[in-house]
PDB file of C-alpha atoms and ligand atoms in Angstrom:
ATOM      1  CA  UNK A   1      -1.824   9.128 -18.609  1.00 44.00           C
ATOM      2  CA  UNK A   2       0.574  11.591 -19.957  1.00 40.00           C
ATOM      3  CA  UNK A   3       3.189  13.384 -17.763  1.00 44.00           C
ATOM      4  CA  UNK A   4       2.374  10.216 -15.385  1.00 45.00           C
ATOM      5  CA  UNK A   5       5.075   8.207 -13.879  1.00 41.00           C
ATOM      6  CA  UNK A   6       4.299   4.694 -12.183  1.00 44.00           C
ATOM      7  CA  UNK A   7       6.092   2.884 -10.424  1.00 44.00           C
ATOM      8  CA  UNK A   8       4.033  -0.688  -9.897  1.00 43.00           C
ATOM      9  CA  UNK A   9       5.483  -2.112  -7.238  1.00 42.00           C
ATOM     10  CA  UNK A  10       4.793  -5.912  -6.088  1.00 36.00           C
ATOM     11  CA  UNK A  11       5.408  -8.264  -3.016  1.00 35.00           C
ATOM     12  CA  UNK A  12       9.416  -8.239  -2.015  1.00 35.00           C
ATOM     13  CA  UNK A  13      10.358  -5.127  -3.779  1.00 36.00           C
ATOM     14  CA  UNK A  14      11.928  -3.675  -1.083  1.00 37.00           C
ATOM     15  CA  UNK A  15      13.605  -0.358  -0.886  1.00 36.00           C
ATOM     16  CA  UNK A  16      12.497   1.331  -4.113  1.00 37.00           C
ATOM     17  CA  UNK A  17      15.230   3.992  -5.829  1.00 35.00           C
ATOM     18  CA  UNK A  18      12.990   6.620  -4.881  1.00 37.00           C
ATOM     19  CA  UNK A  19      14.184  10.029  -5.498  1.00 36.00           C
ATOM     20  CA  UNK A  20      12.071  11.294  -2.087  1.00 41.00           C
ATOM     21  CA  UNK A  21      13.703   8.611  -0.050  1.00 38.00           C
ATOM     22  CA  UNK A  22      15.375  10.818   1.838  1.00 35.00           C
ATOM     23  CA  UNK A  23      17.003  10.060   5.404  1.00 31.00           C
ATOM     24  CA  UNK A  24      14.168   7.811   7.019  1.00 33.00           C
ATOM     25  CA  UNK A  25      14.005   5.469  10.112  1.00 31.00           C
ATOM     26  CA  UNK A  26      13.879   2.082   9.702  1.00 29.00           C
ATOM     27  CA  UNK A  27      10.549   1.948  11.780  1.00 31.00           C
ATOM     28  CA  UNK A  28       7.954  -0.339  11.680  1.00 31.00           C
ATOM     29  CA  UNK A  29       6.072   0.250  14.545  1.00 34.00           C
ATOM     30  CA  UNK A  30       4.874   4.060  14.657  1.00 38.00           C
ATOM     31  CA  UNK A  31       7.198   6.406  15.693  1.00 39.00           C
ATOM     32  CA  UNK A  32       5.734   8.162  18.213  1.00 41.00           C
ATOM     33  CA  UNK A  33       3.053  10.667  16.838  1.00 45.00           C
ATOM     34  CA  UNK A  34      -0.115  10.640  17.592  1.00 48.00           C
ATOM     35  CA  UNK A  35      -0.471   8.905  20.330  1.00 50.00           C
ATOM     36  CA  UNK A  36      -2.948  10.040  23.369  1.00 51.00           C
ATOM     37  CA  UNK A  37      -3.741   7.820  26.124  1.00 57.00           C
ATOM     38  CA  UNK A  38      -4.513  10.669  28.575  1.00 58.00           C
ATOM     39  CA  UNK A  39      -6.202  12.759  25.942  1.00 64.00           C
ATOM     40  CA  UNK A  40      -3.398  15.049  25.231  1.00 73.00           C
ATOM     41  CA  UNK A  41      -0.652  14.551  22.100  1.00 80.00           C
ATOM     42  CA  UNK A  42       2.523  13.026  22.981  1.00 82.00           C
ATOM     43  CA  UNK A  43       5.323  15.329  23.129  1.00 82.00           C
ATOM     44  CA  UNK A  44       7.515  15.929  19.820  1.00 87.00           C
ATOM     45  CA  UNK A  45       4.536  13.796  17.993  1.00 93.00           C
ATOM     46  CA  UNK A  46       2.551  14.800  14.668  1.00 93.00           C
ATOM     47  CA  UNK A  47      -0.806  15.808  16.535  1.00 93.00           C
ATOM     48  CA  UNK A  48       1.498  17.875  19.325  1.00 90.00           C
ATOM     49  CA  UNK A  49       2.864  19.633  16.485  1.00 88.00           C
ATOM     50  CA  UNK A  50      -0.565  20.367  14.541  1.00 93.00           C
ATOM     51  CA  UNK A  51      -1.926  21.465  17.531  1.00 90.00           C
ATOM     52  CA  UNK A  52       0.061  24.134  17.785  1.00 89.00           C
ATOM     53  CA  UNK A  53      -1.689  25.602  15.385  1.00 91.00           C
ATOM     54  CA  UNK A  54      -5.160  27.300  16.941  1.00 94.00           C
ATOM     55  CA  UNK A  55      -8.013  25.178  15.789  1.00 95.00           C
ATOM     56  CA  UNK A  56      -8.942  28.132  13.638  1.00 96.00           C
ATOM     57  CA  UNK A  57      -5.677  28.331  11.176  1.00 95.00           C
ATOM     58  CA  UNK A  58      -5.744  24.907  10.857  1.00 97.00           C
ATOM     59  CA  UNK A  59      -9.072  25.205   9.251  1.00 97.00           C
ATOM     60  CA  UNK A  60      -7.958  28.077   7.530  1.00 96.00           C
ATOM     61  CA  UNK A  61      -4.908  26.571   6.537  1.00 96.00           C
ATOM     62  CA  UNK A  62      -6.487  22.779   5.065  1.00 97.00           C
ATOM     63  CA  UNK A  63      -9.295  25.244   3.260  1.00 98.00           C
ATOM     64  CA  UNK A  64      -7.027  27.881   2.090  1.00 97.00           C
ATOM     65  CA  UNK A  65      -6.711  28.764  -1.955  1.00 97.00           C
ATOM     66  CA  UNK A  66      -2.909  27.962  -1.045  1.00 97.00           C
ATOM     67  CA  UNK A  67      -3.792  25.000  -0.615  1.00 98.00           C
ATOM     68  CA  UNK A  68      -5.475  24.258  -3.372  1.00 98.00           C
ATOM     69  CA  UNK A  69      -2.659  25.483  -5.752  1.00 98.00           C
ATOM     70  CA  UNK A  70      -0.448  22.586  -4.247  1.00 98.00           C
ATOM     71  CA  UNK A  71      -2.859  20.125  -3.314  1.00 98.00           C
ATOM     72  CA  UNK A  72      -4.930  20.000  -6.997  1.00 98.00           C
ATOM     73  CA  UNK A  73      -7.776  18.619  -5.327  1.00 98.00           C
ATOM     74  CA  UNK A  74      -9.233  17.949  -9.590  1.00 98.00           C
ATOM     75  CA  UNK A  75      -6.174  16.148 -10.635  1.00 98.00           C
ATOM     76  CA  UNK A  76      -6.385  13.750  -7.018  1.00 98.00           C
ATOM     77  CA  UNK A  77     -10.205  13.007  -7.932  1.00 98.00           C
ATOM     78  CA  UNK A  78      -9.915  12.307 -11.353  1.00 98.00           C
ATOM     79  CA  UNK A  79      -6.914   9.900 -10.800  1.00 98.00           C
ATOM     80  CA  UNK A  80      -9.047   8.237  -8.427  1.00 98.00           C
ATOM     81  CA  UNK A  81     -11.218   6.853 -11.335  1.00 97.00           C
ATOM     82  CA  UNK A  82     -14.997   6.436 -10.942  1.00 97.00           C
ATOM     83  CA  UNK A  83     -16.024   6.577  -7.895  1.00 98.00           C
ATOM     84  CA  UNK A  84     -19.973   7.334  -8.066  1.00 98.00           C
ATOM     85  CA  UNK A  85     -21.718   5.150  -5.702  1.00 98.00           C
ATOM     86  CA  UNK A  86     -18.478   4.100  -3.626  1.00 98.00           C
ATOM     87  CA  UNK A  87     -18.012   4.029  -0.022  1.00 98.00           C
ATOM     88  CA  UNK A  88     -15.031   5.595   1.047  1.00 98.00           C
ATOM     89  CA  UNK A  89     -13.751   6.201   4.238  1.00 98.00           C
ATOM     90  CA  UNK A  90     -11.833   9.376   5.117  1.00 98.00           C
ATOM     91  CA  UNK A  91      -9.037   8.440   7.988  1.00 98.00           C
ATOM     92  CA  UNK A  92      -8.209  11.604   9.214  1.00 98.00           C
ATOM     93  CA  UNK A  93     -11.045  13.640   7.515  1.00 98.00           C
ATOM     94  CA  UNK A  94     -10.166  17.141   9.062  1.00 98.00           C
ATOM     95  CA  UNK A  95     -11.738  19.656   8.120  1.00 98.00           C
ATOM     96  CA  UNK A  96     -13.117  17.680   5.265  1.00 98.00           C
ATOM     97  CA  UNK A  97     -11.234  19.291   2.204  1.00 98.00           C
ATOM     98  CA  UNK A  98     -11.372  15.643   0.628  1.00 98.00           C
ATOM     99  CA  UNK A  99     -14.805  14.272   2.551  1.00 98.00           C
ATOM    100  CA  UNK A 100     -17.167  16.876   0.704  1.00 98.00           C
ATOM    101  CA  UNK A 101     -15.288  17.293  -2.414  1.00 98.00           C
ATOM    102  CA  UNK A 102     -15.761  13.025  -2.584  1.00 98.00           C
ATOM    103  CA  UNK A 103     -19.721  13.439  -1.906  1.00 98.00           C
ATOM    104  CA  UNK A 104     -20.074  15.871  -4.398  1.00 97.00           C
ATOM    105  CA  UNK A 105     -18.827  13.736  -6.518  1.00 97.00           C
ATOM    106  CA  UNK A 106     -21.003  10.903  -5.957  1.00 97.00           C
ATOM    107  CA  UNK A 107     -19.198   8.844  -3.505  1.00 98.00           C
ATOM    108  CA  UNK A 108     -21.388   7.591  -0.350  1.00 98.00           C
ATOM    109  CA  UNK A 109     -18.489   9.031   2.383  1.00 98.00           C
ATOM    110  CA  UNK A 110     -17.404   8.699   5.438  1.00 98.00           C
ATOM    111  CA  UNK A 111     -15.251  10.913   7.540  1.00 98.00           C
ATOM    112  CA  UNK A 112     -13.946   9.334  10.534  1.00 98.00           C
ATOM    113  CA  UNK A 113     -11.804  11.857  12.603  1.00 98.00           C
ATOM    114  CA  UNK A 114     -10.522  11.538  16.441  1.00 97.00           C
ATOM    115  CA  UNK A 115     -10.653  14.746  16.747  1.00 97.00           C
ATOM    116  CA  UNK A 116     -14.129  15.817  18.207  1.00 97.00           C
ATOM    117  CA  UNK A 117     -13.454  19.861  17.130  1.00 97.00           C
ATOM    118  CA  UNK A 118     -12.870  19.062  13.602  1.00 98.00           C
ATOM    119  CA  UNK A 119     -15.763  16.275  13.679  1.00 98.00           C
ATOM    120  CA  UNK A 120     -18.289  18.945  14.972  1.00 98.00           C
ATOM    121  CA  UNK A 121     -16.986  21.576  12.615  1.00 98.00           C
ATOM    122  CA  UNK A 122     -17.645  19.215   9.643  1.00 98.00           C
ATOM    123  CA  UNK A 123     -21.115  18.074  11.028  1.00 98.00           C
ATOM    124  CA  UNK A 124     -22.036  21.840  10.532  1.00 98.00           C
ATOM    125  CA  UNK A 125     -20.639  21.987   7.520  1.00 98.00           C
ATOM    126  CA  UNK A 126     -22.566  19.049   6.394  1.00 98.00           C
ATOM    127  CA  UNK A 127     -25.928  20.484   8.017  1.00 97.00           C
ATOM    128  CA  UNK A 128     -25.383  23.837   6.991  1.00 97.00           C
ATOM    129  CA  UNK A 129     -24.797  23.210   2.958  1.00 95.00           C
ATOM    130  CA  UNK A 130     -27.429  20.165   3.152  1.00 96.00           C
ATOM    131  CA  UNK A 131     -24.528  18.012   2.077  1.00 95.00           C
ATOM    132  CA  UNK A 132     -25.381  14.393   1.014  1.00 94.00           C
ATOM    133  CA  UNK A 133     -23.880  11.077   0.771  1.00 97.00           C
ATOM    134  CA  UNK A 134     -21.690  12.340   4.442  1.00 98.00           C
ATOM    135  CA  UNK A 135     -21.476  11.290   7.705  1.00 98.00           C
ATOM    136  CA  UNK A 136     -18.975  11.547  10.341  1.00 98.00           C
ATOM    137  CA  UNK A 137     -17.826   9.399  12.287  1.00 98.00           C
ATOM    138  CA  UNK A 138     -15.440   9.629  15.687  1.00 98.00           C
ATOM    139  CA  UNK A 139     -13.161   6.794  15.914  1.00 98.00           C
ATOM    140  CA  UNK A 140     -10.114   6.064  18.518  1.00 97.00           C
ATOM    141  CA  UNK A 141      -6.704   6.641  17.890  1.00 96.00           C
ATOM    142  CA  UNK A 142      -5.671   2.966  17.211  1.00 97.00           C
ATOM    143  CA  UNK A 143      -8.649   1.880  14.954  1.00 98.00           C
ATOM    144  CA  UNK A 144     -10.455   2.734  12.227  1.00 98.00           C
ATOM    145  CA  UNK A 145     -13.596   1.205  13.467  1.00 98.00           C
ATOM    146  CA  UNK A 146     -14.577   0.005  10.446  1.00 98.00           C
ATOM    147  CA  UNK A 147     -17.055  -3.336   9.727  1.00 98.00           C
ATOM    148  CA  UNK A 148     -15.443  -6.044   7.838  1.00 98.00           C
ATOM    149  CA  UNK A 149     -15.317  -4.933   3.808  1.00 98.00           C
ATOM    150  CA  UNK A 150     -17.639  -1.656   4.374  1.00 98.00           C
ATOM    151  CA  UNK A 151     -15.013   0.390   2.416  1.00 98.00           C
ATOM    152  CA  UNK A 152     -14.609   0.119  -1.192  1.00 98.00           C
ATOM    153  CA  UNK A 153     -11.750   2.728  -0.678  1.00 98.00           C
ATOM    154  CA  UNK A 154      -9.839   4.139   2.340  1.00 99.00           C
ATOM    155  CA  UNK A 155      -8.597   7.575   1.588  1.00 98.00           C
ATOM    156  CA  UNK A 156      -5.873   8.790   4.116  1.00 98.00           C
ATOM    157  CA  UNK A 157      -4.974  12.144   3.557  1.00 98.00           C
ATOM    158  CA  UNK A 158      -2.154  14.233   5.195  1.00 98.00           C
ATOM    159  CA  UNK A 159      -2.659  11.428   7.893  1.00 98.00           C
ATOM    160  CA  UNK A 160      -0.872   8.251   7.544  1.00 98.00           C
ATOM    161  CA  UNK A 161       2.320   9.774   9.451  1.00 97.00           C
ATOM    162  CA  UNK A 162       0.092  10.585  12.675  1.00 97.00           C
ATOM    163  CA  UNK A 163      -0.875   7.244  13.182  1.00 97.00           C
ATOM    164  CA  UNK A 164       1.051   4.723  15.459  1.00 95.00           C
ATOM    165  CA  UNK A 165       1.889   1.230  15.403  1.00 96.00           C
ATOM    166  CA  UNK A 166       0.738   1.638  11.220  1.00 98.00           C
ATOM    167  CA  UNK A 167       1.058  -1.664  10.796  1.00 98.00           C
ATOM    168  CA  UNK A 168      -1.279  -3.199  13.159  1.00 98.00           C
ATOM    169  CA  UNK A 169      -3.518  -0.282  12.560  1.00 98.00           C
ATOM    170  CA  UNK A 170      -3.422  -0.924   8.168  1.00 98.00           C
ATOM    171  CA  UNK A 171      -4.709  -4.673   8.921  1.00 98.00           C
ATOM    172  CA  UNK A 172      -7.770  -3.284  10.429  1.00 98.00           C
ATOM    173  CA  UNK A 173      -8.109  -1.069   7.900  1.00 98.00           C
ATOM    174  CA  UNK A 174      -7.968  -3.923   5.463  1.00 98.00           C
ATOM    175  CA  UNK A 175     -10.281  -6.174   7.237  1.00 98.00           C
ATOM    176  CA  UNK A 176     -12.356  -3.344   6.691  1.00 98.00           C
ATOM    177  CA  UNK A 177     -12.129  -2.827   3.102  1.00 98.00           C
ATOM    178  CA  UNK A 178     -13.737  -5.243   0.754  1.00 98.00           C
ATOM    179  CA  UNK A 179     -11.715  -7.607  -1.514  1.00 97.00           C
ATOM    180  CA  UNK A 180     -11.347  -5.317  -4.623  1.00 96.00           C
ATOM    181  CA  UNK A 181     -10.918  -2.268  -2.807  1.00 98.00           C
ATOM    182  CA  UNK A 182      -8.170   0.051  -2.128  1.00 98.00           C
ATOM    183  CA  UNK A 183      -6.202   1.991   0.474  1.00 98.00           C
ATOM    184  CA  UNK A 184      -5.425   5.254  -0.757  1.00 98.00           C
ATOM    185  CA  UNK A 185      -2.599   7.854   0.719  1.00 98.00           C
ATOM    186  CA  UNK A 186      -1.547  10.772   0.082  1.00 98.00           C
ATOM    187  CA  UNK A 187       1.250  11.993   2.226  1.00 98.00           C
ATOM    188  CA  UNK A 188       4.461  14.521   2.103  1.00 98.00           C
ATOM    189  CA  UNK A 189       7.470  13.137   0.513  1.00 98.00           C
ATOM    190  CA  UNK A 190      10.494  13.077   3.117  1.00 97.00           C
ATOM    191  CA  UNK A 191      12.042  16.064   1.556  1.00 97.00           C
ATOM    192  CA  UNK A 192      12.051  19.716   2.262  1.00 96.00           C
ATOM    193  CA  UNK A 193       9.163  21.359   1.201  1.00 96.00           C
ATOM    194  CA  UNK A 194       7.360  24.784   1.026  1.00 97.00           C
ATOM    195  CA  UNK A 195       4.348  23.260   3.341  1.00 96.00           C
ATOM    196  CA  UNK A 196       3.930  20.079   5.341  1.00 95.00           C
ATOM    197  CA  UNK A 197       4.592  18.976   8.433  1.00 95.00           C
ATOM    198  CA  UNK A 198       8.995  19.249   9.759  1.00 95.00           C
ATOM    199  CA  UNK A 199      11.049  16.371   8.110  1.00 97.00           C
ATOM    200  CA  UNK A 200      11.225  14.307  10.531  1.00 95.00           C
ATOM    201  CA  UNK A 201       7.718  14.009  10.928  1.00 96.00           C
ATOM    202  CA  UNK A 202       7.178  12.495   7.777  1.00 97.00           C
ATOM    203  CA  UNK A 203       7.980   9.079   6.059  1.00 98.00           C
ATOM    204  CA  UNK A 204       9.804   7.619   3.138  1.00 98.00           C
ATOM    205  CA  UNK A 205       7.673   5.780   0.690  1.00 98.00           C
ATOM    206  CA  UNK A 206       9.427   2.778   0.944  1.00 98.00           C
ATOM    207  CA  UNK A 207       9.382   3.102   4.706  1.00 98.00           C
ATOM    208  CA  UNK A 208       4.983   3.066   4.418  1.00 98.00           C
ATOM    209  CA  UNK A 209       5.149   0.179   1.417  1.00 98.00           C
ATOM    210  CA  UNK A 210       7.320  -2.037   3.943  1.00 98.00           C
ATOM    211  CA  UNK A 211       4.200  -1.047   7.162  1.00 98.00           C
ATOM    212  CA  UNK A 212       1.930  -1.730   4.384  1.00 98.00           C
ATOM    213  CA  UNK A 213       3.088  -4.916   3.509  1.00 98.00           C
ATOM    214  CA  UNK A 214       3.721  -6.070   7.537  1.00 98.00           C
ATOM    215  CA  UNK A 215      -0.103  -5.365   7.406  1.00 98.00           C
ATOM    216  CA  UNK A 216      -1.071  -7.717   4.607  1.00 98.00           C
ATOM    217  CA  UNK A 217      -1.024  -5.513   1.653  1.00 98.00           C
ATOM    218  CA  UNK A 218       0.331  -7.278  -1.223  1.00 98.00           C
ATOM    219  CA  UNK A 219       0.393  -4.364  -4.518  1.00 98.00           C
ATOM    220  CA  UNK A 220       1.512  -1.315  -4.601  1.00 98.00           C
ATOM    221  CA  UNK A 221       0.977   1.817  -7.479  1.00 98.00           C
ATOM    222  CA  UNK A 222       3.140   4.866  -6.210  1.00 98.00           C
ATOM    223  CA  UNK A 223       2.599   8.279  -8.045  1.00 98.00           C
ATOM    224  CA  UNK A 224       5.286  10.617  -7.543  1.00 98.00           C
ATOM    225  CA  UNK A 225       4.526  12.969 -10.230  1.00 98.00           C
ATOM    226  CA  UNK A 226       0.476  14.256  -9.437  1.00 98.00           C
ATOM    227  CA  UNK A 227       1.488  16.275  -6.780  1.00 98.00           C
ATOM    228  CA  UNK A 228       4.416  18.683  -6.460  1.00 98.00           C
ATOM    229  CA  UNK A 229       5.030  17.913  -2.308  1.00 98.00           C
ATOM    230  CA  UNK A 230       3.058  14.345  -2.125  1.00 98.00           C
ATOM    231  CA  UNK A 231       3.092  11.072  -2.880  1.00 98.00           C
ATOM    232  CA  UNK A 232      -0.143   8.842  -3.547  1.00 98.00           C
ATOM    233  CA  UNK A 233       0.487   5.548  -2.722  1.00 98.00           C
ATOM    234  CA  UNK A 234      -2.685   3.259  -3.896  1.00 98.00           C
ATOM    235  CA  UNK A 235      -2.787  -0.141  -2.295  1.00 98.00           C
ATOM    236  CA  UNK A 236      -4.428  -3.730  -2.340  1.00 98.00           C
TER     237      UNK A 236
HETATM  238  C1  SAM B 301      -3.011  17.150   8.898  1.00 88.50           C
HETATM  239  S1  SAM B 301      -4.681  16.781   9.251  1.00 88.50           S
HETATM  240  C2  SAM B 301      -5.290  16.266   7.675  1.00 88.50           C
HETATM  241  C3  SAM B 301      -6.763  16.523   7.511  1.00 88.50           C
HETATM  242  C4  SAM B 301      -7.347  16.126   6.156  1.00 88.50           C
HETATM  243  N1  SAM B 301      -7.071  14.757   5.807  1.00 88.50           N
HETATM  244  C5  SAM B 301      -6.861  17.028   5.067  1.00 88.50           C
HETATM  245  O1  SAM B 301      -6.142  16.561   4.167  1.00 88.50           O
HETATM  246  O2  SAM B 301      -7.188  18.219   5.096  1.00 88.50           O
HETATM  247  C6  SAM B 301      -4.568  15.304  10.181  1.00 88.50           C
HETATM  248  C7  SAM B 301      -5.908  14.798  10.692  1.00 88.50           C
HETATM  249  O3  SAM B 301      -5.739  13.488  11.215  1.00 88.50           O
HETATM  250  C8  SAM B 301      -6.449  13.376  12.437  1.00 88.50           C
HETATM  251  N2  SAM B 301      -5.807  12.288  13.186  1.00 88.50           N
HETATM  252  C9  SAM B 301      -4.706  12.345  13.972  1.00 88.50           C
HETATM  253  N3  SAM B 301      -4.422  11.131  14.488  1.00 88.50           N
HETATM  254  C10 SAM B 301      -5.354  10.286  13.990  1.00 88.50           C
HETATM  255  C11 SAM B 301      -5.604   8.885  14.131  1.00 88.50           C
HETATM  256  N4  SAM B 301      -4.839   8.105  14.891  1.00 88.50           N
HETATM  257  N5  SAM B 301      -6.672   8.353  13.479  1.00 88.50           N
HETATM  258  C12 SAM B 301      -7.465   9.129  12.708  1.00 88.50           C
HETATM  259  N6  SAM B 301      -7.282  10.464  12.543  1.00 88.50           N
HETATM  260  C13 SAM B 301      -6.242  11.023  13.167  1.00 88.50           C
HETATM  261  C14 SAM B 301      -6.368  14.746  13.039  1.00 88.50           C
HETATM  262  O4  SAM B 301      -7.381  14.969  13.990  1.00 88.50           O
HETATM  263  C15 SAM B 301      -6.527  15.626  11.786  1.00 88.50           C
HETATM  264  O5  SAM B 301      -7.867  15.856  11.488  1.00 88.50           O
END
């Protein structure tokens, strides 16, 4: 693919020369966000700072045309190859910017969320445009809930830095995904950019490949070039 770079990155190739690098932690465990044992975000986490936001600019914000200028939702499905008849789950679904865009084209989806606003808002969304090949589906903060190999991809979007203890939480997801599938994410690179989440919210590529790895993961494609403010780390 032209313009393309890849970086194919196998079992004990630690600390990749990546350009995004940038000052991360050495973390393994999660670092913090997301977590909610009394319901509410912890303080200083990823979810505390989303929600912020009022429920209604956030879905402005993940819908926006803005977004879409950045976030070349075309380019992400296409280099996602065929996926007509897949099922993929969406970690982190959201509003479901990726979830319906997926369905449309073909993939059996679904859109797991802890979040029971943006779960409700998407079941509308679903009902209301007689969506098919959707469902949602409310899971808890440290699982994906999935059966063992139900996913032929896992597509984690925006997400992977609001989820704690990644590395524990990535085996499930792989118990969950069938032996040829793939783990998906697309995440901000740990630079400044126009739009994301602060800096120190997000994480280092080779910070996720090592979590990845901890969790059984064994090869690694990272994309730097798709996206202007994301990587897309595909893994096996
Ligand atoms: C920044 S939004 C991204 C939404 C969507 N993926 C997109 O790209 O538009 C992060 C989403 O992750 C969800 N989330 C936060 N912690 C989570 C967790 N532990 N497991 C699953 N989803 C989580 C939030 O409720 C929210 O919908």
């Amino acid at each position: 693919m032209k313009n393309i770079a890849f970086i194919i990155l196998v079992v004990l190739c630690l600390g990749c020369n990546d350009k995004h690098r940038g000052p991360g932690k050495d973390q393994v465990k999660g670092n913090g966000h997301g977590h909610h044992k009394d319901g509410q975000p912890k303080h200083g986490s990823a979810n505390a700072y989303m929600h912020q936001s009022s429920f209604e600019d956030l879905i402005e914000r993940f819908e926006s045309p803005e977004r879409d200028s950045y976030q070349h939702p075309q380019k992400v499905l296409e280099y996602l190859g065929d996926i007509q008849g897949q099922t993929i789950v969406d970690i982190g679904a959201g509003s479901g910017y990726f979830s319906v865009k997926l369905a449309e084209k073909g993939a059996i989806v679904i859109a797991a969320d802890v979040d029971d606003k943006f779960q409700e808002f998407l079941k509308n969304r679903i009902e209301k445009n007689s969506l098919r090949n959707i469902e949602t589906r409310k899971i808890p903060y440290d699982s994906p809930n999935l059966k063992e190999k139900e996913a032929d991809m896992v597509l984690i979007v925006n997400t992977y830095h609001h989820i704690e203890n990644r590395s524990d939480y990535f085996a499930k997801v792989k118990k969950g995904t069938k032996p040829n599938g793939e783990l998906v994410i697309i995440d901000f690179f740990k630079s400044e950019t126009p739009v994301g989440p602060p800096l120190d919210h997000k994480l280092p590529i080779d910070i996720v490949v090592n979590e990845l790895k901890k969790a059984g993961y064994t090869s690694f494609t990272v994309n730097v070039d798709l996206l202007p403010y994301q990587y897309i780390i595909k893994a096996k």
